[in-house]
Coordinates of N, CA and C in Angstrom, one line a residue:
X126 N -12.4 -1.7 -7.5 CA -11.8 -1.2 -6.3 C -11.6 -2.4 -5.3
X127 N -12.7 -3.2 -5.2 CA -12.6 -4.3 -4.3 C -11.5 -5.3 -4.6
X128 N -11.4 -5.6 -5.9 CA -10.3 -6.5 -6.4 C -8.9 -6.0 -6.0
X129 N -8.8 -4.6 -6.2 CA -7.5 -4.0 -5.9 C -7.1 -4.2 -4.5
X130 N -8.1 -4.0 -3.6 CA -7.8 -4.1 -2.1 C -7.4 -5.5 -1.8
X131 N -8.0 -6.5 -2.4 CA -7.7 -7.9 -2.1 C -6.2 -8.2 -2.6
X132 N -5.9 -7.7 -3.8 CA -4.6 -7.8 -4.3 C -3.5 -7.2 -3.4
X133 N -3.9 -6.1 -2.8 CA -2.9 -5.4 -1.9 C -2.7 -6.3 -0.7
X134 N -3.8 -6.9 -0.1 CA -3.7 -7.7 1.0 C -2.8 -8.9 0.7
X135 N -3.0 -9.5 -0.4 CA -2.2 -10.7 -0.8 C -0.8 -10.4 -0.9
X136 N -0.5 -9.2 -1.6 CA 0.9 -8.8 -1.7 C 1.6 -8.6 -0.4
X137 N 0.9 -7.9 0.5 CA 1.4 -7.6 1.8 C 1.8 -8.9 2.5
X138 N 0.9 -9.8 2.5 CA 1.1 -11.1 3.2 C 2.2 -11.9 2.6
X139 N 2.3 -11.9 1.3 CA 3.4 -12.6 0.6 C 4.7 -12.0 0.9
X140 N 4.8 -10.7 0.9 CA 6.1 -10.0 1.2 C 6.5 -10.4 2.7
X141 N 5.5 -10.4 3.6 CA 5.8 -10.8 4.9 C 6.3 -12.2 5.1
X142 N 5.8 -13.1 4.3 CA 6.3 -14.5 4.4 C 7.7 -14.6 3.8
X143 N 8.0 -13.8 2.7 CA 9.3 -13.8 2.2 C 10.3 -13.3 3.2
X144 N 10.0 -12.2 3.9 CA 10.9 -11.6 4.8 C 11.1 -12.6 6.0
X145 N 10.0 -13.2 6.4 CA 10.2 -14.2 7.5 C 11.0 -15.3 7.1
X146 N 10.9 -15.8 5.9 CA 11.7 -16.9 5.4 C 13.2 -16.6 5.3
X147 N 13.5 -15.4 4.8 CA 14.8 -15.0 4.6 C 15.5 -14.3 5.7
X148 N 14.8 -14.0 6.7 CA 15.4 -13.4 7.9 C 15.5 -11.9 7.8
X149 N 16.5 -11.3 7.1 CA 16.8 -9.9 7.1 C 16.6 -9.3 5.8
X150 N 16.0 -9.9 4.8 CA 15.8 -9.3 3.5 C 14.7 -8.3 3.5
X151 N 14.9 -7.1 3.2 CA 13.8 -6.1 3.3 C 12.8 -6.3 2.2
X152 N 11.5 -5.9 2.4 CA 10.5 -6.1 1.4 C 10.7 -5.2 0.2
X153 N 10.2 -5.5 -1.0 CA 10.3 -4.7 -2.1 C 9.3 -3.5 -2.1
X154 N 8.3 -3.7 -1.3 CA 7.3 -2.6 -1.2 C 6.5 -2.8 0.1
X155 N 6.0 -1.7 0.7 CA 5.2 -1.8 1.9 C 3.8 -1.2 1.5
X156 N 2.7 -2.0 1.6 CA 1.4 -1.6 1.1 C 0.4 -1.6 2.3
X157 N -0.2 -0.5 2.5 CA -1.3 -0.3 3.5 C -2.6 -0.6 2.7
X158 N -3.4 -1.4 3.2 CA -4.6 -1.8 2.4 C -5.7 -0.7 2.4
X159 N -5.5 0.4 3.1 CA -6.4 1.5 2.9 C -5.7 2.7 2.3
X160 N -4.4 2.9 2.5 CA -3.7 4.1 2.0 C -2.9 3.8 0.8
X161 N -2.7 2.5 0.4 CA -1.9 2.2 -0.8 C -0.4 2.0 -0.4
X162 N 0.4 2.3 -1.4 CA 1.9 2.1 -1.2 C 2.4 3.1 -0.2
X163 N 3.2 2.7 0.7 CA 3.8 3.5 1.7 C 5.2 3.9 1.3
X164 N 5.7 5.1 1.8 CA 7.1 5.5 1.5 C 8.1 4.4 1.9
X165 N 9.1 4.2 1.1 CA 10.1 3.1 1.5 C 11.1 3.6 2.5
X166 N 11.2 4.9 2.6 CA 12.2 5.5 3.6 C 11.7 6.9 3.9
X167 N 12.2 7.5 5.0 CA 11.8 8.9 5.3 C 12.3 9.8 4.3
X168 N 11.4 10.8 4.0 CA 11.8 11.8 2.9 C 13.0 12.6 3.4
X169 N 13.9 12.9 2.4 CA 15.0 13.7 2.7 C 14.8 15.2 2.4
X170 N 13.7 15.5 1.8 CA 13.3 16.8 1.5 C 11.8 16.9 1.3
X171 N 11.3 18.1 1.3 CA 9.9 18.4 1.0 C 9.8 19.0 -0.4
X172 N 9.0 18.4 -1.3 CA 9.0 18.8 -2.7 C 7.6 19.2 -3.2
X173 N 7.6 20.3 -4.0 CA 6.3 20.7 -4.6 C 6.7 21.1 -6.1
X174 N 5.7 21.3 -6.9 CA 5.9 21.7 -8.3 C 5.0 22.7 -8.7
X175 N 5.4 23.6 -9.6 CA 4.6 24.7 -10.2 C 4.9 24.8 -11.7
X176 N 3.9 25.0 -12.5 CA 4.1 25.3 -13.9 C 4.1 26.7 -14.2
X177 N 5.0 27.2 -15.1 CA 5.0 28.7 -15.4 C 5.3 28.8 -16.9
X178 N 5.2 30.1 -17.3 CA 5.7 30.5 -18.7 C 7.0 31.1 -18.6
X179 N 7.9 30.9 -19.5 CA 9.2 31.6 -19.6 C 8.9 33.1 -19.6
X180 N 9.7 33.8 -18.8 CA 9.6 35.3 -18.7 C 8.6 35.7 -17.7
X181 N 7.9 34.8 -17.1 CA 6.9 35.2 -16.1 C 7.5 35.6 -14.8
X182 N 6.9 36.5 -14.0 CA 7.3 36.8 -12.7 C 6.5 35.9 -11.8
X183 N 7.2 34.9 -11.2 CA 6.6 33.8 -10.4 C 6.5 34.4 -9.0
X184 N 5.3 34.3 -8.4 CA 5.1 34.7 -7.0 C 4.7 33.5 -6.2
X185 N 5.4 33.4 -5.1 CA 5.2 32.2 -4.2 C 5.0 32.7 -2.8
X186 N 4.0 32.1 -2.1 CA 3.8 32.4 -0.6 C 4.4 31.1 0.1
X187 N 5.5 31.3 0.8 CA 6.0 30.2 1.6 C 5.3 30.2 3.0
X188 N 4.8 29.1 3.4 CA 4.2 28.9 4.7 C 5.2 28.2 5.7
X189 N 5.5 29.0 6.7 CA 6.4 28.4 7.7 C 5.6 28.0 9.0
X190 N 6.1 27.0 9.6 CA 5.5 26.6 10.9 C 5.8 27.5 12.0
X191 N 5.1 27.4 13.1 CA 5.4 28.3 14.3 C 6.8 28.3 14.7
X192 N 7.5 27.1 14.7 CA 8.8 27.0 15.2 C 9.8 27.8 14.3
X193 N 9.7 27.7 13.0 CA 10.5 28.4 12.0 C 10.3 29.9 12.1
X194 N 9.0 30.3 12.3 CA 8.7 31.7 12.3 C 9.3 32.3 13.6
X195 N 9.2 31.6 14.7 CA 9.7 32.0 16.0 C 11.2 32.2 16.0
X196 N 11.9 31.3 15.2 CA 13.3 31.4 15.1 C 13.8 32.7 14.5
X197 N 13.1 33.1 13.5 CA 13.4 34.5 12.9 C 14.7 34.6 12.1
X198 N 15.4 33.5 11.9 CA 16.7 33.6 11.2 C 16.4 33.6 9.7
X199 N 17.3 34.4 8.9 CA 17.1 34.4 7.5 C 17.2 33.0 6.9
X200 N 16.5 32.7 5.8 CA 16.6 31.5 5.1 C 17.0 31.7 3.7
X201 N 18.1 31.0 3.3 CA 18.6 31.1 1.9 C 17.8 30.3 1.0
X202 N 17.6 30.8 -0.3 CA 17.0 30.1 -1.3 C 18.0 30.0 -2.5
X203 N 18.3 28.7 -2.8 CA 19.3 28.4 -3.9 C 18.5 28.1 -5.1
X204 N 18.8 28.7 -6.3 CA 18.1 28.5 -7.5 C 19.0 27.8 -8.5
X205 N 18.6 26.7 -9.1 CA 19.4 26.0 -10.1 C 18.6 25.7 -11.3
X206 N 19.2 25.7 -12.5 CA 18.7 25.2 -13.7 C 19.1 23.7 -13.7
X207 N 18.1 22.8 -13.9 CA 18.3 21.4 -13.9 C 18.1 20.8 -15.2
X208 N 19.1 20.1 -15.7 CA 19.0 19.3 -17.0 C 19.2 17.8 -16.7
X209 N 19.2 17.0 -17.7 CA 19.4 15.6 -17.5 C 20.7 15.2 -16.9
X210 N 21.7 16.1 -17.0 CA 23.0 15.7 -16.6 C 23.7 16.7 -15.6
X211 N 23.1 17.9 -15.5 CA 23.7 19.0 -14.8 C 22.8 19.7 -13.9
X212 N 23.3 20.3 -12.8 CA 22.6 21.3 -12.0 C 23.4 22.6 -12.1
X213 N 22.9 23.6 -12.7 CA 23.6 24.9 -12.9 C 23.1 25.9 -11.9
X214 N 24.0 26.4 -11.0 CA 23.6 27.5 -10.1 C 23.3 28.7 -10.8
X215 N 22.1 29.3 -10.5 CA 21.7 30.6 -11.1 C 21.7 31.8 -10.2
X216 N 21.2 31.6 -9.0 CA 21.1 32.7 -8.0 C 21.0 32.2 -6.6
X217 N 21.3 33.0 -5.7 CA 21.0 32.8 -4.3 C 20.3 34.0 -3.7
X218 N 19.2 33.8 -3.0 CA 18.4 34.9 -2.4 C 18.2 34.5 -1.0
X219 N 17.6 35.5 -0.2 CA 17.3 35.2 1.2 C 15.9 35.8 1.5
X220 N 15.3 35.0 2.4 CA 14.1 35.5 3.1 C 14.6 36.0 4.4
X221 N 14.5 37.3 4.6 CA 15.2 37.8 5.8 C 14.5 37.5 7.1
X222 N 13.2 37.6 7.1 CA 12.5 37.4 8.4 C 11.3 36.4 8.2
X223 N 11.5 35.1 8.3 CA 10.4 34.2 8.2 C 9.3 34.4 9.2
X224 N 8.1 34.4 8.7 CA 6.9 34.6 9.5 C 6.0 33.4 9.1
X225 N 4.7 33.6 9.6 CA 3.8 32.5 9.2 C 3.7 32.3 7.7
X226 N 3.7 33.4 7.0 CA 3.7 33.3 5.5 C 4.6 34.4 5.0
X227 N 5.4 34.1 4.0 CA 6.4 35.0 3.5 C 6.2 35.0 1.9
X228 N 6.0 36.2 1.4 CA 5.8 36.3 -0.1 C 7.2 36.4 -0.7
X229 N 7.4 35.8 -1.9 CA 8.7 35.8 -2.6 C 8.4 35.8 -4.1
X230 N 9.2 36.4 -4.9 CA 9.0 36.5 -6.3 C 10.3 36.3 -7.0
X231 N 10.2 35.7 -8.2 CA 11.4 35.4 -9.0 C 11.0 35.5 -10.5
X232 N 11.9 36.2 -11.3 CA 11.7 36.3 -12.7 C 12.2 35.1 -13.4
X233 N 11.3 34.3 -13.9 CA 11.7 33.1 -14.6 C 12.3 33.5 -16.0
X234 N 13.5 32.9 -16.3 CA 14.1 33.3 -17.6 C 13.3 33.0 -18.8
X235 N 13.4 33.7 -19.8 CA 12.8 33.4 -21.1 C 13.4 32.2 -21.7
X236 N 12.6 31.2 -22.1 CA 13.0 29.9 -22.6 C 12.5 29.7 -24.0
X237 N 13.2 28.8 -24.7 CA 12.9 28.5 -26.1 C 12.4 27.0 -26.2
X238 N 12.1 26.5 -25.1 CA 11.6 25.1 -25.0 C 11.3 24.8 -23.5
X239 N 11.0 23.5 -23.2 CA 10.7 23.2 -21.8 C 12.0 23.3 -21.0
X240 N 11.9 23.9 -19.8 CA 13.0 24.0 -18.9 C 12.6 23.8 -17.5
X241 N 13.5 23.3 -16.7 CA 13.2 22.9 -15.3 C 14.2 23.7 -14.4
X242 N 13.6 24.2 -13.3 CA 14.4 24.9 -12.3 C 14.0 24.4 -11.0
X243 N 14.9 24.6 -10.0 CA 14.6 24.2 -8.6 C 15.0 25.3 -7.7
X244 N 14.0 25.7 -6.8 CA 14.3 26.7 -5.8 C 14.3 26.0 -4.5
X245 N 15.4 25.9 -3.8 CA 15.6 25.1 -2.6 C 15.8 26.0 -1.4
X246 N 14.9 25.9 -0.4 CA 15.0 26.6 0.9 C 16.0 25.8 1.8
X247 N 17.0 26.5 2.3 CA 18.1 25.9 3.1 C 17.6 25.8 4.5
X248 N 16.9 24.6 4.7 CA 16.3 24.3 6.1 C 16.8 23.0 6.5
X249 N 16.7 22.6 7.8 CA 17.1 21.3 8.2 C 16.6 20.2 7.4
X250 N 15.3 20.2 7.0 CA 14.8 19.4 5.9 C 14.5 20.3 4.7
X251 N 15.4 20.2 3.7 CA 15.3 21.2 2.6 C 13.9 21.2 1.9
X252 N 13.4 22.3 1.5 CA 12.2 22.4 0.8 C 12.5 22.8 -0.6
X253 N 12.1 22.0 -1.6 CA 12.4 22.1 -3.0 C 11.2 22.4 -3.8
X254 N 11.2 23.6 -4.5 CA 10.1 23.9 -5.4 C 10.6 23.7 -6.8
X255 N 10.0 22.7 -7.5 CA 10.4 22.4 -8.8 C 9.6 23.4 -9.7
X256 N 10.2 24.1 -10.6 CA 9.6 25.1 -11.5 C 9.7 24.6 -12.9
X257 N 8.6 24.2 -13.5 CA 8.6 23.7 -14.9 C 8.1 24.8 -15.8
X258 N 9.1 25.3 -16.6 CA 8.8 26.4 -17.5 C 8.5 26.0 -18.9
X259 N 7.5 26.6 -19.5 CA 7.1 26.4 -20.9 C 7.3 27.7 -21.7
X260 N 7.8 27.6 -23.0 CA 8.0 28.8 -23.7 C 6.7 29.3 -24.3
X261 N 6.5 30.6 -24.3 CA 5.3 31.2 -24.7 C 4.8 30.8 -26.1
X262 N 5.7 30.8 -27.0 CA 5.4 30.5 -28.4 C 4.7 29.1 -28.5
X263 N 5.3 28.1 -27.8 CA 4.7 26.8 -27.9 C 3.3 26.8 -27.2
X264 N 3.2 27.5 -26.1 CA 1.9 27.5 -25.5 C 0.8 28.2 -26.4
X265 N 1.2 29.3 -27.0 CA 0.2 29.9 -27.9 C -0.1 29.1 -29.1
X266 N 0.9 28.3 -29.6 CA 0.6 27.4 -30.8 C -0.3 26.3 -30.3
X267 N -0.1 25.8 -29.1 CA -1.0 24.7 -28.6 C -2.5 25.2 -28.5
X268 N -2.6 26.4 -28.0 CA -4.0 27.0 -27.9 C -4.6 27.2 -29.3
X269 N -3.8 27.6 -30.2 CA -4.3 27.8 -31.6 C -4.7 26.4 -32.2
X270 N -4.0 25.4 -31.9 CA -4.3 24.0 -32.4 C -5.6 23.6 -31.8
X271 N -5.8 23.8 -30.5 CA -7.1 23.4 -29.8 C -8.2 24.3 -30.3
X272 N -8.0 25.5 -30.6 CA -9.1 26.4 -31.1 C -9.6 25.9 -32.5
X273 N -8.7 25.2 -33.3 CA -9.0 24.8 -34.6 C -9.6 23.4 -34.6
X274 N -9.6 22.7 -33.4 CA -10.1 21.3 -33.4 C -11.6 21.3 -33.0
X275 N -12.2 20.2 -33.3 CA -13.6 20.0 -33.0 C -13.7 19.6 -31.5
X276 N -14.4 20.4 -30.7 CA -14.5 20.1 -29.3 C -16.0 20.0 -28.8
X277 N -16.3 18.9 -28.1 CA -17.6 18.7 -27.6 C -17.5 18.5 -26.1
X278 N -18.3 19.2 -25.3 CA -18.3 19.1 -23.9 C -19.7 18.6 -23.4
X279 N -19.7 17.7 -22.5 CA -20.9 17.1 -21.9 C -20.9 17.3 -20.4
X280 N -21.9 17.8 -19.9 CA -22.0 17.9 -18.4 C -21.4 19.1 -17.8
X281 N -20.8 20.0 -18.6 CA -20.2 21.2 -18.0 C -21.2 22.3 -17.6
X282 N -20.9 23.0 -16.5 CA -21.8 24.1 -16.1 C -21.5 25.3 -17.0
X283 N -22.4 26.2 -17.0 CA -22.2 27.4 -17.9 C -20.9 28.1 -17.6
X284 N -20.6 28.2 -16.3 CA -19.3 28.9 -15.9 C -18.1 28.2 -16.4
X285 N -18.1 26.9 -16.4 CA -17.0 26.1 -16.9 C -16.8 26.2 -18.4
X286 N -18.0 26.2 -19.1 CA -17.9 26.4 -20.6 C -17.4 27.8 -20.9
X287 N -17.8 28.8 -20.1 CA -17.3 30.2 -20.3 C -15.8 30.3 -20.1
X288 N -15.3 29.6 -19.1 CA -13.9 29.6 -18.8 C -13.1 29.0 -19.9
X289 N -13.6 27.9 -20.5 CA -12.9 27.3 -21.7 C -12.9 28.3 -22.9
X290 N -14.0 28.9 -23.1 CA -14.1 29.9 -24.2 C -13.2 31.1 -24.0
X291 N -13.0 31.5 -22.8 CA -12.0 32.5 -22.5 C -10.6 32.2 -23.0
X292 N -10.3 30.9 -23.1 CA -9.0 30.5 -23.6 C -9.0 30.4 -25.1
X293 N -10.1 30.7 -25.8 CA -10.1 30.6 -27.2 C -10.7 29.3 -27.7
X294 N -11.0 28.4 -26.8 CA -11.6 27.1 -27.2 C -13.1 27.3 -27.6
X295 N -13.6 26.5 -28.4 CA -15.0 26.6 -28.9 C -15.8 25.3 -28.7
X296 N -16.0 25.0 -27.4 CA -16.7 23.7 -27.2 C -18.2 23.8 -27.5
X297 N -18.7 22.8 -28.2 CA -20.2 22.7 -28.3 C -20.7 21.9 -27.1
X298 N -21.5 22.6 -26.3 CA -21.9 22.0 -25.0 C -23.2 21.3 -25.1
X299 N -23.3 20.2 -24.3 CA -24.6 19.5 -24.1 C -24.7 19.1 -22.7
X300 N -25.9 18.8 -22.2 CA -26.1 18.4 -20.9 C -25.9 16.9 -20.6
X301 N -25.4 16.6 -19.4 CA -25.2 15.2 -19.0 C -26.4 14.7 -18.4
X302 N -26.4 13.4 -18.2 CA -27.6 12.7 -17.5 C -27.6 13.2 -16.1
X303 N -28.8 13.3 -15.5 CA -29.0 13.8 -14.2 C -28.2 13.0 -13.2
X304 N -27.5 13.7 -12.3 CA -26.8 13.0 -11.2 C -25.3 12.8 -11.6
X305 N -24.9 13.1 -12.8 CA -23.5 12.8 -13.2 C -22.6 13.9 -12.5
X306 N -21.5 13.5 -12.1 CA -20.5 14.4 -11.5 C -19.3 14.5 -12.3
X307 N -19.4 14.3 -13.6 CA -18.3 14.3 -14.6 C -18.6 15.3 -15.7
X308 N -17.5 15.9 -16.2 CA -17.6 16.7 -17.4 C -16.7 15.9 -18.4
X309 N -17.3 15.6 -19.6 CA -16.5 14.9 -20.6 C -16.2 15.8 -21.8
X310 N -14.9 16.0 -22.1 CA -14.5 16.8 -23.2 C -13.9 15.9 -24.3
X311 N -14.5 15.9 -25.5 CA -14.0 15.2 -26.6 C -13.4 16.1 -27.6
X312 N -12.2 15.8 -28.0 CA -11.5 16.7 -29.0 C -11.1 15.8 -30.2
X313 N -11.4 16.3 -31.3 CA -11.2 15.5 -32.6 C -10.4 16.4 -33.6
X314 N -9.3 15.9 -34.1 CA -8.5 16.7 -35.1 C -8.4 15.8 -36.3
X315 N -8.7 16.4 -37.5 CA -8.6 15.6 -38.7 C -7.2 15.5 -39.3
X316 N -6.2 16.1 -38.6 CA -4.9 16.0 -39.2 C -4.7 17.0 -40.4
X317 N -5.0 18.2 -40.2 CA -4.8 19.2 -41.3 C -3.4 19.3 -41.7
X318 N -3.2 19.8 -42.9 CA -1.9 20.1 -43.5 C -1.0 18.8 -43.6
X319 N -1.7 17.7 -43.9 CA -0.9 16.5 -44.0 C -0.6 15.7 -42.7
X320 N -1.1 16.3 -41.6 CA -0.8 15.6 -40.3 C -1.7 14.4 -40.1
X321 N -1.4 13.7 -39.0 CA -2.2 12.5 -38.6 C -3.3 12.9 -37.7
X322 N -4.5 12.5 -38.0 CA -5.7 12.8 -37.1 C -5.6 12.1 -35.8
X323 N -6.2 12.7 -34.8 CA -6.2 12.1 -33.5 C -7.4 12.5 -32.7
X324 N -7.7 11.8 -31.6 CA -8.9 12.0 -30.8 C -8.5 11.9 -29.3
X325 N -9.0 12.8 -28.5 CA -8.7 12.8 -27.1 C -10.1 12.9 -26.4
X326 N -10.3 12.0 -25.4 CA -11.5 12.0 -24.6 C -11.0 12.2 -23.1
X327 N -11.4 13.3 -22.5 CA -10.9 13.7 -21.2 C -12.2 13.8 -20.3
X328 N -12.1 13.0 -19.2 CA -13.2 13.1 -18.2 C -12.7 13.8 -16.9
X329 N -13.4 14.9 -16.6 CA -13.1 15.7 -15.4 C -14.0 15.3 -14.4
X330 N -13.5 14.5 -13.4 CA -14.4 13.9 -12.4 C -14.3 14.6 -11.0
X331 N -15.4 14.8 -10.4 CA -15.4 15.4 -9.1 C -14.9 14.5 -8.0
X332 N -14.8 13.2 -8.4 CA -14.3 12.2 -7.5 C -12.8 11.8 -7.7
X333 N -12.2 12.4 -8.7 CA -10.8 12.1 -9.0 C -9.8 12.7 -8.0
X334 N -8.7 12.1 -7.9 CA -7.6 12.6 -7.0 C -6.9 13.7 -7.8
X335 N -5.7 14.1 -7.3 CA -5.0 15.1 -8.0 C -4.1 14.6 -9.0
X336 N -4.3 13.4 -9.5 CA -3.5 12.8 -10.5 C -4.2 12.5 -11.8
X337 N -3.5 12.4 -12.9 CA -4.1 12.1 -14.2 C -3.9 10.6 -14.5
X338 N -5.0 10.0 -14.9 CA -4.9 8.6 -15.3 C -5.2 8.5 -16.8
X339 N -4.2 7.9 -17.5 CA -4.2 7.8 -18.9 C -4.6 6.4 -19.4
X340 N -5.2 6.3 -20.5 CA -5.5 5.0 -21.2 C -5.5 5.2 -22.7
X341 N -5.1 4.2 -23.4 CA -5.1 4.3 -24.9 C -6.5 4.4 -25.4
X342 N -6.7 5.1 -26.5 CA -8.0 5.2 -27.1 C -8.1 4.2 -28.3
X343 N -9.2 4.3 -29.1 CA -9.4 3.3 -30.1 C -8.5 3.4 -31.3
X344 N -7.9 4.6 -31.5 CA -6.9 4.7 -32.7 C -5.5 4.8 -32.2
X345 N -4.5 4.7 -33.1 CA -3.1 4.7 -32.7 C -2.6 6.0 -32.1
X346 N -3.3 7.1 -32.4 CA -2.9 8.4 -31.8 C -3.9 8.9 -30.8
X347 N -4.8 8.0 -30.4 CA -5.9 8.4 -29.5 C -5.6 8.1 -28.0
X348 N -6.1 9.0 -27.2 CA -5.9 8.8 -25.7 C -7.1 9.2 -25.0
X349 N -7.3 8.5 -23.9 CA -8.4 8.8 -22.9 C -7.7 9.2 -21.6
X350 N -8.3 10.1 -20.8 CA -7.7 10.5 -19.6 C -8.8 10.9 -18.6
X351 N -8.5 10.7 -17.3 CA -9.4 11.1 -16.2 C -8.6 12.0 -15.2
X352 N -9.2 13.1 -14.9 CA -8.5 14.1 -14.0 C -9.5 14.8 -13.1
X353 N -9.1 15.6 -12.2 CA -10.0 16.3 -11.3 C -10.9 17.3 -12.0
X354 N -12.1 17.4 -11.7 CA -13.0 18.4 -12.3 C -12.6 19.8 -11.9
X355 N -12.0 20.0 -10.7 CA -11.6 21.3 -10.3 C -10.6 22.0 -11.3
X356 N -10.0 21.2 -12.2 CA -9.0 21.7 -13.1 C -9.6 22.6 -14.2
X357 N -11.0 22.5 -14.4 CA -11.6 23.4 -15.4 C -12.5 24.4 -14.7
X358 N -12.3 24.6 -13.4 CA -13.1 25.6 -12.7 C -12.6 27.0 -13.2
X359 N -13.5 28.0 -13.2 CA -13.1 29.4 -13.6 C -11.9 29.9 -12.8
X360 N -11.9 29.6 -11.5 CA -10.8 30.1 -10.6 C -9.5 29.6 -11.0
X361 N -9.5 28.2 -11.3 CA -8.2 27.6 -11.7 C -7.7 28.1 -13.1
X362 N -8.7 28.2 -14.0 CA -8.3 28.6 -15.4 C -7.9 30.1 -15.4
X363 N -8.1 30.9 -14.4 CA -7.6 32.2 -14.3 C -6.2 32.3 -14.0
X364 N -5.6 31.2 -13.5 CA -4.2 31.2 -13.2 C -3.3 30.7 -14.4
X365 N -2.1 31.1 -14.5 CA -1.2 30.7 -15.5 C -1.0 29.2 -15.4
X366 N -0.8 28.7 -14.2 CA -0.5 27.2 -14.1 C -1.7 26.4 -14.5
X367 N -2.9 26.9 -14.2 CA -4.1 26.2 -14.6 C -4.3 26.1 -16.1
X368 N -4.0 27.2 -16.8 CA -4.1 27.2 -18.2 C -3.1 26.3 -18.9
X369 N -1.8 26.3 -18.4 CA -0.8 25.5 -18.9 C -1.1 24.0 -18.7
X370 N -1.6 23.7 -17.5 CA -1.9 22.3 -17.2 C -3.0 21.8 -18.1
X371 N -4.1 22.6 -18.3 CA -5.2 22.1 -19.1 C -4.8 21.9 -20.6
X372 N -4.0 22.9 -21.1 CA -3.6 22.7 -22.5 C -2.7 21.5 -22.7
X373 N -1.8 21.2 -21.7 CA -1.0 20.0 -21.8 C -1.9 18.7 -21.8
X374 N -2.9 18.7 -20.9 CA -3.7 17.5 -20.8 C -4.6 17.3 -22.0
X375 N -5.1 18.4 -22.6 CA -6.0 18.3 -23.8 C -5.2 18.0 -25.1
X376 N -4.0 18.4 -25.2 CA -3.3 18.3 -26.4 C -2.2 17.3 -26.5
X377 N -1.4 17.3 -25.4 CA -0.2 16.4 -25.4 C -0.5 15.0 -25.0
X378 N 0.2 14.0 -25.6 CA 0.1 12.6 -25.1 C 0.8 12.5 -23.8
X379 N 0.5 11.5 -23.0 CA 1.1 11.3 -21.7 C 2.6 11.1 -21.8
X380 N 3.4 11.4 -20.7 CA 4.8 11.0 -20.7 C 4.9 9.6 -20.2
X381 N 5.2 8.7 -21.1 CA 5.3 7.3 -20.8 C 6.6 7.0 -20.1
X382 N 6.6 6.1 -19.1 CA 7.9 5.7 -18.5 C 8.8 5.0 -19.4

């Protein structure tokens, strides 16, 4: 971590010298030595993301600030299906009376593969909810594959192990060394039915941010990952989004750029 901070300082100073030398050439990046990389320009919208199953009734609580709630004007919600090349309008709905919190629901279409939708609130600064849908058959097949794999967990609390078993997983649990704030889940598949074997080591850390950090494992199909420990809490695994996210992290390789 110390080395990273030094690198950030050097980069910032170097960029500053380049700008000073060239006059009006903007920097390629702006880096704060405590907060990391800064936005390159003001955001044109506010974005969030949720994972769902196709056919699910998605429930969303929109939180409006005091000014928007006081205004009281209806807010339109535009829903689009988004592909690599197109934005397809699907529906337009309205929140008639914005208040501090407004509940809204939408029936996600049944899908036969991954699908992406966007629900956009028509506000001065648009609010975009990205909806990532997974088809139910693929999700159930992934759970079945995990149930058939050899899984070992180290450092998990009884409630965390119970939540994993509620999903059909069968982890063999062992205790971690005293003072550890991590749960380590090791998944090993021998490549049944002619498939290629693979291994996944996932560390759920109480100190991790809300992002997943991936690294290659010892074998060609092996991966290691680090993610927040909260993602295996019973409360999170009771939600559809929590279950989808966990299955993706345990089974799927990362999406490489």
